[in-house]
mmCIF file of C-alpha atoms in Angstrom:
data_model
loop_
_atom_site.group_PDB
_atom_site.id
_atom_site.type_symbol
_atom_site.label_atom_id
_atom_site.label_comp_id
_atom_site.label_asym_id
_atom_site.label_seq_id
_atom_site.Cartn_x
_atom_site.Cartn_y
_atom_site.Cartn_z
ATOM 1 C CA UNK A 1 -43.821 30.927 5.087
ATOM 2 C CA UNK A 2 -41.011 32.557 2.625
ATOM 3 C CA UNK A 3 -40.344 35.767 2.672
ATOM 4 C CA UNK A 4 -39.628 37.709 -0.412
ATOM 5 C CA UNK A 5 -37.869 41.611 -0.403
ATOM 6 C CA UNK A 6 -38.768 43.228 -3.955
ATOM 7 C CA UNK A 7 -37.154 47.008 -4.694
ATOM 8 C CA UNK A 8 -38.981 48.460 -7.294
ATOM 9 C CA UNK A 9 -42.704 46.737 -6.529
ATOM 10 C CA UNK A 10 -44.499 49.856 -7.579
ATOM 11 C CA UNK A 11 -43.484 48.853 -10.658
ATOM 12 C CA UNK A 12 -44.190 46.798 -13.723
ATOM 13 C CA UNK A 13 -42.409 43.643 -12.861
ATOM 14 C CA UNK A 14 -42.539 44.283 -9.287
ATOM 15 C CA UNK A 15 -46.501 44.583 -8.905
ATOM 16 C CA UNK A 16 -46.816 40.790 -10.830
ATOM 17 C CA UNK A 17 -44.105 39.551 -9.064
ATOM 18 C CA UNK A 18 -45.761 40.568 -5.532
ATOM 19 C CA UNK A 19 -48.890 38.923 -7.246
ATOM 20 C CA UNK A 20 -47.191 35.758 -8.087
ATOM 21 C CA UNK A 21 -45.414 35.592 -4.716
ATOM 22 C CA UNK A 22 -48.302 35.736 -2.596
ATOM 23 C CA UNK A 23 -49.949 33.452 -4.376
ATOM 24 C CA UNK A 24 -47.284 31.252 -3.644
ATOM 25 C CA UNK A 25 -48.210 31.859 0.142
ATOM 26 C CA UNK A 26 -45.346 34.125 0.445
ATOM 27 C CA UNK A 27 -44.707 37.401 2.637
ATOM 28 C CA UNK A 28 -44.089 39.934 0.580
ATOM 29 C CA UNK A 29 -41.903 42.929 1.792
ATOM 30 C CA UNK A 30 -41.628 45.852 -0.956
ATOM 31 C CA UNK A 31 -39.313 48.780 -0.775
ATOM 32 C CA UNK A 32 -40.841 51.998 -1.692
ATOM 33 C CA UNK A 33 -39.450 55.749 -2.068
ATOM 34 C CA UNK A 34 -41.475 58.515 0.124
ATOM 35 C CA UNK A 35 -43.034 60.498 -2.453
ATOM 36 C CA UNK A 36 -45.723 63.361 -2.273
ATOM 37 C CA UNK A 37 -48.062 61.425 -4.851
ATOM 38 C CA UNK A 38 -49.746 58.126 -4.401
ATOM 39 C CA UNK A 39 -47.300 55.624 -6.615
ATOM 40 C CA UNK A 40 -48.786 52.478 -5.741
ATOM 41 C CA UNK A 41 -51.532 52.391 -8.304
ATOM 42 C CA UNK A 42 -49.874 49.113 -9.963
ATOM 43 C CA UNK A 43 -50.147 47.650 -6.268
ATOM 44 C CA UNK A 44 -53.660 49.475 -4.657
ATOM 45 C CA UNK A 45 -55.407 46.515 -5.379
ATOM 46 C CA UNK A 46 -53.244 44.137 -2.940
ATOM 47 C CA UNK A 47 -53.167 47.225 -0.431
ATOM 48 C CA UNK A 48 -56.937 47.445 -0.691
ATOM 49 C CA UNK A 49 -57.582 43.311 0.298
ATOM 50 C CA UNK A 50 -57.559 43.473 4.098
ATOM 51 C CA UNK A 51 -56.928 39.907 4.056
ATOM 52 C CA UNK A 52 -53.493 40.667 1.895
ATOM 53 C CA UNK A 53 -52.149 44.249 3.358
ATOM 54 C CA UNK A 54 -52.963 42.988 6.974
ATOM 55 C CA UNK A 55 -50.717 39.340 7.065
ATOM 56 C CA UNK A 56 -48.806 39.172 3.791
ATOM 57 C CA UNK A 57 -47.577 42.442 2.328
ATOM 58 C CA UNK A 58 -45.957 44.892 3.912
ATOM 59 C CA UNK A 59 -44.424 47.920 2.382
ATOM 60 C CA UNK A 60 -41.400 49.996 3.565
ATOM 61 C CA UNK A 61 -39.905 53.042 2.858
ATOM 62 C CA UNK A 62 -36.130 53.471 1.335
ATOM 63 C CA UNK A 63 -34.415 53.959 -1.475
ATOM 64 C CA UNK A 64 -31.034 52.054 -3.617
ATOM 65 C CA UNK A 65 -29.114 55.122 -2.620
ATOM 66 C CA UNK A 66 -29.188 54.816 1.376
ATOM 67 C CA UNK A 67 -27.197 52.214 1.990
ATOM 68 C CA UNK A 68 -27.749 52.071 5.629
ATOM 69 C CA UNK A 69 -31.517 51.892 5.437
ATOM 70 C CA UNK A 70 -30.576 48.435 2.828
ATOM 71 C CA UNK A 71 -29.003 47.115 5.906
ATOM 72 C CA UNK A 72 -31.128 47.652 8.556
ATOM 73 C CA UNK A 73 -34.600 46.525 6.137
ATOM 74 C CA UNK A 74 -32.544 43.298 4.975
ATOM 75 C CA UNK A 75 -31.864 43.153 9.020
ATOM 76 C CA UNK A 76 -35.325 43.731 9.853
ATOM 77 C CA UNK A 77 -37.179 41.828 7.506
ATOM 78 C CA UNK A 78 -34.636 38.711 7.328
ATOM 79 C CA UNK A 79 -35.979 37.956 3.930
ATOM 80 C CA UNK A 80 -35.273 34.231 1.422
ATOM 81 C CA UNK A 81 -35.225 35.611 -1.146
ATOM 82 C CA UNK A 82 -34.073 39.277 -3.017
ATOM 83 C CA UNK A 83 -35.578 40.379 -6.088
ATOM 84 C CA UNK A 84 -33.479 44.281 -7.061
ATOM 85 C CA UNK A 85 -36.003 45.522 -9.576
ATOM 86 C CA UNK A 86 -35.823 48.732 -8.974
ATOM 87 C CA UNK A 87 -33.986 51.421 -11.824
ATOM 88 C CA UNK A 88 -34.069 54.313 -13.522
ATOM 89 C CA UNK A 89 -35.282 52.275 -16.603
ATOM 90 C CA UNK A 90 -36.226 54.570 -19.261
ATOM 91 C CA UNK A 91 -33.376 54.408 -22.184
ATOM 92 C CA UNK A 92 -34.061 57.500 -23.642
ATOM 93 C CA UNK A 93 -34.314 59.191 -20.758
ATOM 94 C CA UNK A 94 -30.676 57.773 -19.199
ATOM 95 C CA UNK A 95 -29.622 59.629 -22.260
ATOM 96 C CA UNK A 96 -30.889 63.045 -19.987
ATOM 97 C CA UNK A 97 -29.753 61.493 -16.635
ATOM 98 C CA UNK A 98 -26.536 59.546 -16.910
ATOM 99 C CA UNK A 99 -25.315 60.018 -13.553
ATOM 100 C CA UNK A 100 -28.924 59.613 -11.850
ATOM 101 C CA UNK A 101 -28.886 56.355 -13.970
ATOM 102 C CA UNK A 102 -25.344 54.995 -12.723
ATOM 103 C CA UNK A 103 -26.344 55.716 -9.191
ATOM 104 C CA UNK A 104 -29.594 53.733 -9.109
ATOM 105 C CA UNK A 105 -29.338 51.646 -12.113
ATOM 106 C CA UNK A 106 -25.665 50.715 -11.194
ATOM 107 C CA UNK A 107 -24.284 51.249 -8.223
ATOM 108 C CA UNK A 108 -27.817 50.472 -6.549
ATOM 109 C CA UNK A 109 -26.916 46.903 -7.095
ATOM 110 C CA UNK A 110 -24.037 46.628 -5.261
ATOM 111 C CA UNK A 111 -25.172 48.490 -2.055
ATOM 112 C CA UNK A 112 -28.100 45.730 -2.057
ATOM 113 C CA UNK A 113 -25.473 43.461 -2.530
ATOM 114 C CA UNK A 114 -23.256 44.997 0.231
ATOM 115 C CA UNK A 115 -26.249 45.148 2.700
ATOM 116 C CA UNK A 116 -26.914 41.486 2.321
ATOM 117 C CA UNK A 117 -23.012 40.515 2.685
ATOM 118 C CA UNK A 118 -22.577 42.578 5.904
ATOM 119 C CA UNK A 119 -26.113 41.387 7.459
ATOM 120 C CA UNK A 120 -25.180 38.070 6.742
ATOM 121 C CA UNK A 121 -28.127 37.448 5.378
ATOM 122 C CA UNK A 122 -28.040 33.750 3.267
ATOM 123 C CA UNK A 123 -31.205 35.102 1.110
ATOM 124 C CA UNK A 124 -31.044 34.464 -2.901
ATOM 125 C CA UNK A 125 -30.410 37.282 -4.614
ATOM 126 C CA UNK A 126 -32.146 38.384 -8.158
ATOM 127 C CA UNK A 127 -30.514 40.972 -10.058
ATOM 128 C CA UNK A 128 -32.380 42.543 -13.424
ATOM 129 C CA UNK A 129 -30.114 42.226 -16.035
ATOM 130 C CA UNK A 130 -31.266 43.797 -19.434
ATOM 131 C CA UNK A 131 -31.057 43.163 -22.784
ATOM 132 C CA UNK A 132 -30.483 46.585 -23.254
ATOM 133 C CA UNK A 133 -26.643 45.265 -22.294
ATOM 134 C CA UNK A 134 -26.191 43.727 -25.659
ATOM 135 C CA UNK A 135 -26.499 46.934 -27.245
ATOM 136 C CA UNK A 136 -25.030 47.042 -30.895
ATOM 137 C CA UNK A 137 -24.118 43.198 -30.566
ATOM 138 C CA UNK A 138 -25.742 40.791 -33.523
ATOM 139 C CA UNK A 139 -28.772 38.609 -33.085
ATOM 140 C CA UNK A 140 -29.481 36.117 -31.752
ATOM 141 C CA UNK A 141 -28.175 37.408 -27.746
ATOM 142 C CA UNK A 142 -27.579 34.481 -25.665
ATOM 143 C CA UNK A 143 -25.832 34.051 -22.171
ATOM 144 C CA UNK A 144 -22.283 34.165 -24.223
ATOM 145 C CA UNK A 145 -22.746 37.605 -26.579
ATOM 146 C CA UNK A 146 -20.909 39.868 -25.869
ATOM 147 C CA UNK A 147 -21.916 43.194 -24.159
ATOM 148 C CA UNK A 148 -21.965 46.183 -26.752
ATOM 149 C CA UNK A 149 -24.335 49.301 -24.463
ATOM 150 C CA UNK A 150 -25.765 51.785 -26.260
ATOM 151 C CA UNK A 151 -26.678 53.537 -23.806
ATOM 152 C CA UNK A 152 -26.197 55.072 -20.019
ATOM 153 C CA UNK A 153 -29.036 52.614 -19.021
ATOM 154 C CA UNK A 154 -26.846 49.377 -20.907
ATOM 155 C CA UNK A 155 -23.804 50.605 -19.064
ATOM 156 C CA UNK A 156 -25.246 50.709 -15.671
ATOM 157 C CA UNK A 157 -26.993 47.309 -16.313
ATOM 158 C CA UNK A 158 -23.490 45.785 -17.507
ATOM 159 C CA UNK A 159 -21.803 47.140 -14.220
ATOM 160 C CA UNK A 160 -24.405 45.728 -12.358
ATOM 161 C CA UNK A 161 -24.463 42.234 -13.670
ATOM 162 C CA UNK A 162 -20.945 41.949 -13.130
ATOM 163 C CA UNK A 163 -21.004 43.230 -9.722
ATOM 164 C CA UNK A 164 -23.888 40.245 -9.266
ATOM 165 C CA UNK A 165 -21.172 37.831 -10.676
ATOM 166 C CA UNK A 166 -18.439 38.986 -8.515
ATOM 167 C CA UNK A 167 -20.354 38.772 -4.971
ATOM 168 C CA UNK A 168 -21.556 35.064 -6.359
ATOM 169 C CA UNK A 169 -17.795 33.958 -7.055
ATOM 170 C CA UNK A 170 -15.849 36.218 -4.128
ATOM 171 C CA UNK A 171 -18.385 35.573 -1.427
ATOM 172 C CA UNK A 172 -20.406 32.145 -2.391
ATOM 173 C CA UNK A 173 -23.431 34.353 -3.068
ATOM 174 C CA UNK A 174 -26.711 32.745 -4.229
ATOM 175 C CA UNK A 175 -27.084 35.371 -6.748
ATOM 176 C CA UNK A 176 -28.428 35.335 -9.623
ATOM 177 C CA UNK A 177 -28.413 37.455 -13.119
ATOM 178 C CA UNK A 178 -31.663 37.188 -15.299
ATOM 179 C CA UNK A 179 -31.640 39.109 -18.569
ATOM 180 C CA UNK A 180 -34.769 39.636 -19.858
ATOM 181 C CA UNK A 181 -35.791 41.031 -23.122
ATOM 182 C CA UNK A 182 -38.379 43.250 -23.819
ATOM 183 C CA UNK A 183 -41.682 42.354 -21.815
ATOM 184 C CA UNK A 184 -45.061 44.592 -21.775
ATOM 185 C CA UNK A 185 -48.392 44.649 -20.044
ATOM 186 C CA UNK A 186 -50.997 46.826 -19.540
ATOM 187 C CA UNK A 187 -48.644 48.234 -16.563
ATOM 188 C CA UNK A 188 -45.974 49.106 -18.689
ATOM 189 C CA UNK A 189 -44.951 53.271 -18.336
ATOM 190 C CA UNK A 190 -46.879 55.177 -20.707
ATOM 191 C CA UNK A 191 -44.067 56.791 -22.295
ATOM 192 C CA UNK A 192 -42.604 53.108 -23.212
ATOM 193 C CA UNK A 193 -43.069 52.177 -27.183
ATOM 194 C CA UNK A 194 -45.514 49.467 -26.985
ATOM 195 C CA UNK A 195 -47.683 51.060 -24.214
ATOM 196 C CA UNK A 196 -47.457 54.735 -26.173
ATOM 197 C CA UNK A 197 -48.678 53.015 -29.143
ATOM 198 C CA UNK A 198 -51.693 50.971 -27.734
ATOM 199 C CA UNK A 199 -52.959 53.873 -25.385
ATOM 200 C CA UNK A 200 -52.541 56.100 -28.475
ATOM 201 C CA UNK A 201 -54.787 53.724 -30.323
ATOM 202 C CA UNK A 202 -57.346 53.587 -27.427
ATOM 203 C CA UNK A 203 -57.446 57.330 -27.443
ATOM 204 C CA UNK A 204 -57.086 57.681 -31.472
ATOM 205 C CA UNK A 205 -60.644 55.166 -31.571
ATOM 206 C CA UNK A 206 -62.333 56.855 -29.276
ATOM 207 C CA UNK A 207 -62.288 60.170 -30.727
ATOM 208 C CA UNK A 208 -59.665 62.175 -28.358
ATOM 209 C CA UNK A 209 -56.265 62.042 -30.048
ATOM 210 C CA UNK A 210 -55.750 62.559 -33.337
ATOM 211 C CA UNK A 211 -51.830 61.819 -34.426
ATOM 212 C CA UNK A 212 -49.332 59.228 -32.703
ATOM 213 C CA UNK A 213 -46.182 60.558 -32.876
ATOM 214 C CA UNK A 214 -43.026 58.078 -32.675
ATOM 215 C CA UNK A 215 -39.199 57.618 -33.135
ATOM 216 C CA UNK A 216 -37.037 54.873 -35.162
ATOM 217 C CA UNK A 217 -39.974 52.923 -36.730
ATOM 218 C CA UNK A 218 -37.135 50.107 -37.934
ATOM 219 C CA UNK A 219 -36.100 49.036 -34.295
ATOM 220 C CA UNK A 220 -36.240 45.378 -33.840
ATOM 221 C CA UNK A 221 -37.250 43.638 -30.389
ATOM 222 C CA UNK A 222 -37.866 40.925 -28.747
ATOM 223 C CA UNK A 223 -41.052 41.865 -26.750
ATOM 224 C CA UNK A 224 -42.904 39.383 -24.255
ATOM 225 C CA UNK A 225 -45.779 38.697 -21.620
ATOM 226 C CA UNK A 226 -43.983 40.456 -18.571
ATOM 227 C CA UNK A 227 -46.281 38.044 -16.040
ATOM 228 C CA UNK A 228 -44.578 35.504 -17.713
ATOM 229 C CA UNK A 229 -41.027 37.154 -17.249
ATOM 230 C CA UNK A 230 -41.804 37.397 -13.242
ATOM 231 C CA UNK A 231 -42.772 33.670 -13.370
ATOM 232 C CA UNK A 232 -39.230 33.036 -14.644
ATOM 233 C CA UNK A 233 -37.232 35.232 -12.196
ATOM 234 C CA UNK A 234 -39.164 32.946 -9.606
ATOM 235 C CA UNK A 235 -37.896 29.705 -11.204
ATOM 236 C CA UNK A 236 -34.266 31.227 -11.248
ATOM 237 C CA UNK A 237 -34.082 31.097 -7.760
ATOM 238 C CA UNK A 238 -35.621 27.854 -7.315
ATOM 239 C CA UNK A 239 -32.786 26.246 -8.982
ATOM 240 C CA UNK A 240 -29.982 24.152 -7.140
ATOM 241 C CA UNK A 241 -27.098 26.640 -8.015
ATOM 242 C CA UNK A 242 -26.889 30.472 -9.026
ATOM 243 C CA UNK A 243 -26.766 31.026 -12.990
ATOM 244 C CA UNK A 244 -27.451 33.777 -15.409
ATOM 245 C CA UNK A 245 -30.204 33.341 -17.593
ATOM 246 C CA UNK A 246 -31.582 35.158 -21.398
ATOM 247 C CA UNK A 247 -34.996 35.179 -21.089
ATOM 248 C CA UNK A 248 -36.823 36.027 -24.084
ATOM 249 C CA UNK A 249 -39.718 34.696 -27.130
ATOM 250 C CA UNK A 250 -37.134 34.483 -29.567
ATOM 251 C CA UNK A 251 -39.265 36.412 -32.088
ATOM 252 C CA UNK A 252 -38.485 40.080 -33.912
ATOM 253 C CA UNK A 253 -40.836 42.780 -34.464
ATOM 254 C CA UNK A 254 -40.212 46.144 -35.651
ATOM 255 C CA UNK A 255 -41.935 49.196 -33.804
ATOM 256 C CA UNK A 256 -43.825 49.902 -36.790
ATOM 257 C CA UNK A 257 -45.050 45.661 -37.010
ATOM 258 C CA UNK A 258 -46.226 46.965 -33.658
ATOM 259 C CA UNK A 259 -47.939 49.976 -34.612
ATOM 260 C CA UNK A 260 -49.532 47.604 -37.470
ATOM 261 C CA UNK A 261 -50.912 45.026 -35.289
ATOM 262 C CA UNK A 262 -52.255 47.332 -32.559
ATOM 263 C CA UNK A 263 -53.933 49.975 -34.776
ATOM 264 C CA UNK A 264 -55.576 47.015 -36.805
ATOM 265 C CA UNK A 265 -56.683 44.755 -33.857
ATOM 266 C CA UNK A 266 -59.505 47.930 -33.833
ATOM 267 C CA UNK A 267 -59.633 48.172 -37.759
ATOM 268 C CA UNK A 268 -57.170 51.461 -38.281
ATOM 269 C CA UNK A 269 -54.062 52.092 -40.788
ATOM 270 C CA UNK A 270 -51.511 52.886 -38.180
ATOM 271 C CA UNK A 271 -50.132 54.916 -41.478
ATOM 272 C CA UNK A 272 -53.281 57.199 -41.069
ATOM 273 C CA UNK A 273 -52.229 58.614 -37.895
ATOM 274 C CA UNK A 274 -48.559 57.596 -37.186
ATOM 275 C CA UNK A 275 -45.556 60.545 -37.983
ATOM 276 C CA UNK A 276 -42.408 60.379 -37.065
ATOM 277 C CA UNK A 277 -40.584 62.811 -35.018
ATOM 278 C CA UNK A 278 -36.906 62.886 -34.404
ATOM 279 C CA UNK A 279 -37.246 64.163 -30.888
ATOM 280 C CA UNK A 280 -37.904 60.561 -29.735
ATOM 281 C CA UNK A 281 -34.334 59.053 -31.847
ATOM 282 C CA UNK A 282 -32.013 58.125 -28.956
ATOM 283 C CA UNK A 283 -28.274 59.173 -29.715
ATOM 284 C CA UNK A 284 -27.207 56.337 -29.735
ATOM 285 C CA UNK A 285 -29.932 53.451 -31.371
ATOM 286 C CA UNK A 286 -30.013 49.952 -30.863
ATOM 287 C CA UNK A 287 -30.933 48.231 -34.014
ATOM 288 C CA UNK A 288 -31.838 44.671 -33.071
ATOM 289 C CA UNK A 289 -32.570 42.287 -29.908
ATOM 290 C CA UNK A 290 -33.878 39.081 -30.163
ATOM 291 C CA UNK A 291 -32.764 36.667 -27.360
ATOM 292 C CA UNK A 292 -32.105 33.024 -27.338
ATOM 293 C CA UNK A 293 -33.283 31.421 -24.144
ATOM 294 C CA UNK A 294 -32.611 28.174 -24.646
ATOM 295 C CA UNK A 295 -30.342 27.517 -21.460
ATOM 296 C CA UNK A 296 -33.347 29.140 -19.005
ATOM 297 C CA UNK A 297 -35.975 26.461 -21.167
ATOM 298 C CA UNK A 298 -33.619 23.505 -20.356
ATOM 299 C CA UNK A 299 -32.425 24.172 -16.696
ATOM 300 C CA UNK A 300 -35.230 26.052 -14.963
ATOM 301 C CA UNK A 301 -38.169 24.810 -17.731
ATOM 302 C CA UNK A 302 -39.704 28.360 -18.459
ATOM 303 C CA UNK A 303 -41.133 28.871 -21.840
ATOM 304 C CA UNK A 304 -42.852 31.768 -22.989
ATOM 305 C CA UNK A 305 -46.481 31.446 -23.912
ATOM 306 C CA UNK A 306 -47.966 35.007 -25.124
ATOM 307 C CA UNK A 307 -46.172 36.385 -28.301
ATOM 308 C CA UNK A 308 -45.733 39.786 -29.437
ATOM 309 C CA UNK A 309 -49.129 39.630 -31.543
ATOM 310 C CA UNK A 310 -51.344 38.354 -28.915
ATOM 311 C CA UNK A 311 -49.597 40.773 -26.694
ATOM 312 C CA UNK A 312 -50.415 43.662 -28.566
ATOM 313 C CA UNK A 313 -54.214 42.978 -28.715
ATOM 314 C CA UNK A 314 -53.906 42.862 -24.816
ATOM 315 C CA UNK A 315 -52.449 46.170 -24.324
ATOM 316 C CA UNK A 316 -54.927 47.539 -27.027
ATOM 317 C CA UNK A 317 -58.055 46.310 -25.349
ATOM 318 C CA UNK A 318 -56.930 46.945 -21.676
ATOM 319 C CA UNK A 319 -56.372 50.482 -22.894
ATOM 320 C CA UNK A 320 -59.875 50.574 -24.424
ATOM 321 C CA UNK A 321 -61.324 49.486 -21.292
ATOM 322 C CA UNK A 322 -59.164 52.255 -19.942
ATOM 323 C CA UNK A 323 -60.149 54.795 -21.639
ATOM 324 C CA UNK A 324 -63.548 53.912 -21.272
ATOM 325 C CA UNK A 325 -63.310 54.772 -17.601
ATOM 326 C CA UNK A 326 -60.753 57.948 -17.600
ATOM 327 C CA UNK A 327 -62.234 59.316 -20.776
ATOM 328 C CA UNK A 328 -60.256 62.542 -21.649
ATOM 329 C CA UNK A 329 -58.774 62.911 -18.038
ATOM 330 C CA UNK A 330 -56.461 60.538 -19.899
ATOM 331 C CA UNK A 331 -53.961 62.897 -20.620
ATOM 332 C CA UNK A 332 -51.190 63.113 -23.982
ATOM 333 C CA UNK A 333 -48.205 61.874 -23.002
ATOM 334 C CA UNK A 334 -45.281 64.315 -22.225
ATOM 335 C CA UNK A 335 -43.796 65.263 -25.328
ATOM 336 C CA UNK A 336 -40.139 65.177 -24.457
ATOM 337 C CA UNK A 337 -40.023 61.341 -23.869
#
């Protein structure tokens, strides 16, 4: 049986990677951070399955910043493979917290990457890139564009891909860079674009919000089926030699083509109840990412199958089904985000 070490499980990514994992017949270690709220909801229902929590996942407190607790886990748990998903991840927010953002986005990376050089350990290593690196770069992105960041959150990710690199060359590191475009679920954050919109169109049609209130309408991104995206981390380090890989759909959208398609997948103008507010503009924008992941379809075989339309009309009716159950315990979203 493999065993995999994810940071950042309780999230997004992590939760359908542990998913995937297991059903691979996996063990599935997760790194967590002590908090004084439940934040495992994305993961309760593996922790609920006795037959799962009791023989294949196993959680563990730490954190990116304690670099001796990296050590002694990766010691501990003498994992295959590495997947470093963790992050302060909000753009916008990096914006408040750059130095919180360098610290975990950035130099988080390299204390994994330390703790698995001094432990010796010969487990593959995934690190997150982001599109987010490309920043003010032209479309199409591919493995060669250069990096332009926008943003604290692009910086951080640039330092840390390189840092990835550097181990892989200087110490013959299976490690591995996967940049991934945009890619949504239902477990997205609530105060990320797509899932603000679809929630707000859950809550708009049934009766308990009345305006949506939103940024730069003319962004462009590449947005795709995060199961999917897991799926292709997987098959990065499955392949006979480290690489860095663009994983994307290849397909723009603007935020308001997103707005369009979610509001009528439930028969609503979006321009009924969407105004803008310049609270939400970053400092810095990022006009346009659309990847090109040709080299990640031809050496690992991933293709995405869920585009941004049929993704939408996901989001939209798990939020219905959501909303359905919470009713108007479902909460606006803060405003500052």
């Amino acid at each position: 049986m493999k065993k995999a070490l994810i940071t950042g499980i309780t999230g997004q990514d992590g939760s359908y990677l542990a998913e995937l994992l297991i059903s691979k017949g996996y063990e599935v270690h997760g790194i967590v951070r002590r908090s004084s709220l439940p934040n495992t909801g994305r993961i309760d229902h593996l922790l609920s399955d006795a037959d799962i929590a009791d023989s294949v996942l196993f959680l563990h407190y730490g954190d990116l910043s304690d670099s001796s607790r990296l050590v002694s886990l990766v010691t501990q748990v003498q994992p295959d493979e590495v997947y470093n998903l963790a992050a302060q991840s909000h753009v916008r927010v990096s914006f408040d917290e750059p130095e919180l953002t360098g610290e975990t986005t950035g130099l988080g990376s390299v204390k994994l990457l330390e703790a698995l050089r001094i432990s010796g350990s010969p487990a593959r290593f995934y690190q997150a890139s982001s599109s987010e690196m490309f920043g003010a770069s032209p479309p199409p992105q591919n493995e060669e564009t250069p990096f332009y960041p926008r943003s604290p959150y692009g910086a951080a990710k640039v330092y840390s891909y390189w840092i990835t690199k550097n181990y892989r060359e200087s110490y013959e590191m299976f490690a591995t860079n996967g940049i991934l475009f945009n890619h949504e679920s239902p477990r997205r954050g609530e105060t990320f674009v797509t899932r603000k919109i679809t929630r707000a169109v859950a809550r708009i049609k049934s009766g308990l919000q009345e305006k949506l209130y939103l940024g730069n309408l003319d962004a462009e991104r590449d947005w795709g089926y995060a199961p999917e995206y897991v799926n292709a981390m997987w098959m990065m380090l499955q392949a006979d030699q480290p690489d860095d890989f663009v994983v994307a759909t290849g397909t723009r959208y603007t935020v308001r083509d997103f707005a369009e398609m979610a509001f009528g997948h439930v028969g609503l103008d979006w321009q009924e109840f969407v105004d803008f507010d310049e609270r939400y503009l970053r400092p810095a924008e990022v006009d346009s990412l659309v990847g090109d992941s040709s080299k990640a379809s031809e050496l690992t075989g991933w293709k995405p199958k869920v585009l941004t339309p049929e993704l939408a009309k996901i989001m939209v009716d798990a939020d219905l089904k959501y909303v359905q159950t919470a009713g108007s315990a479902w909460v606006d979203e803060p405003a500052f985000f």
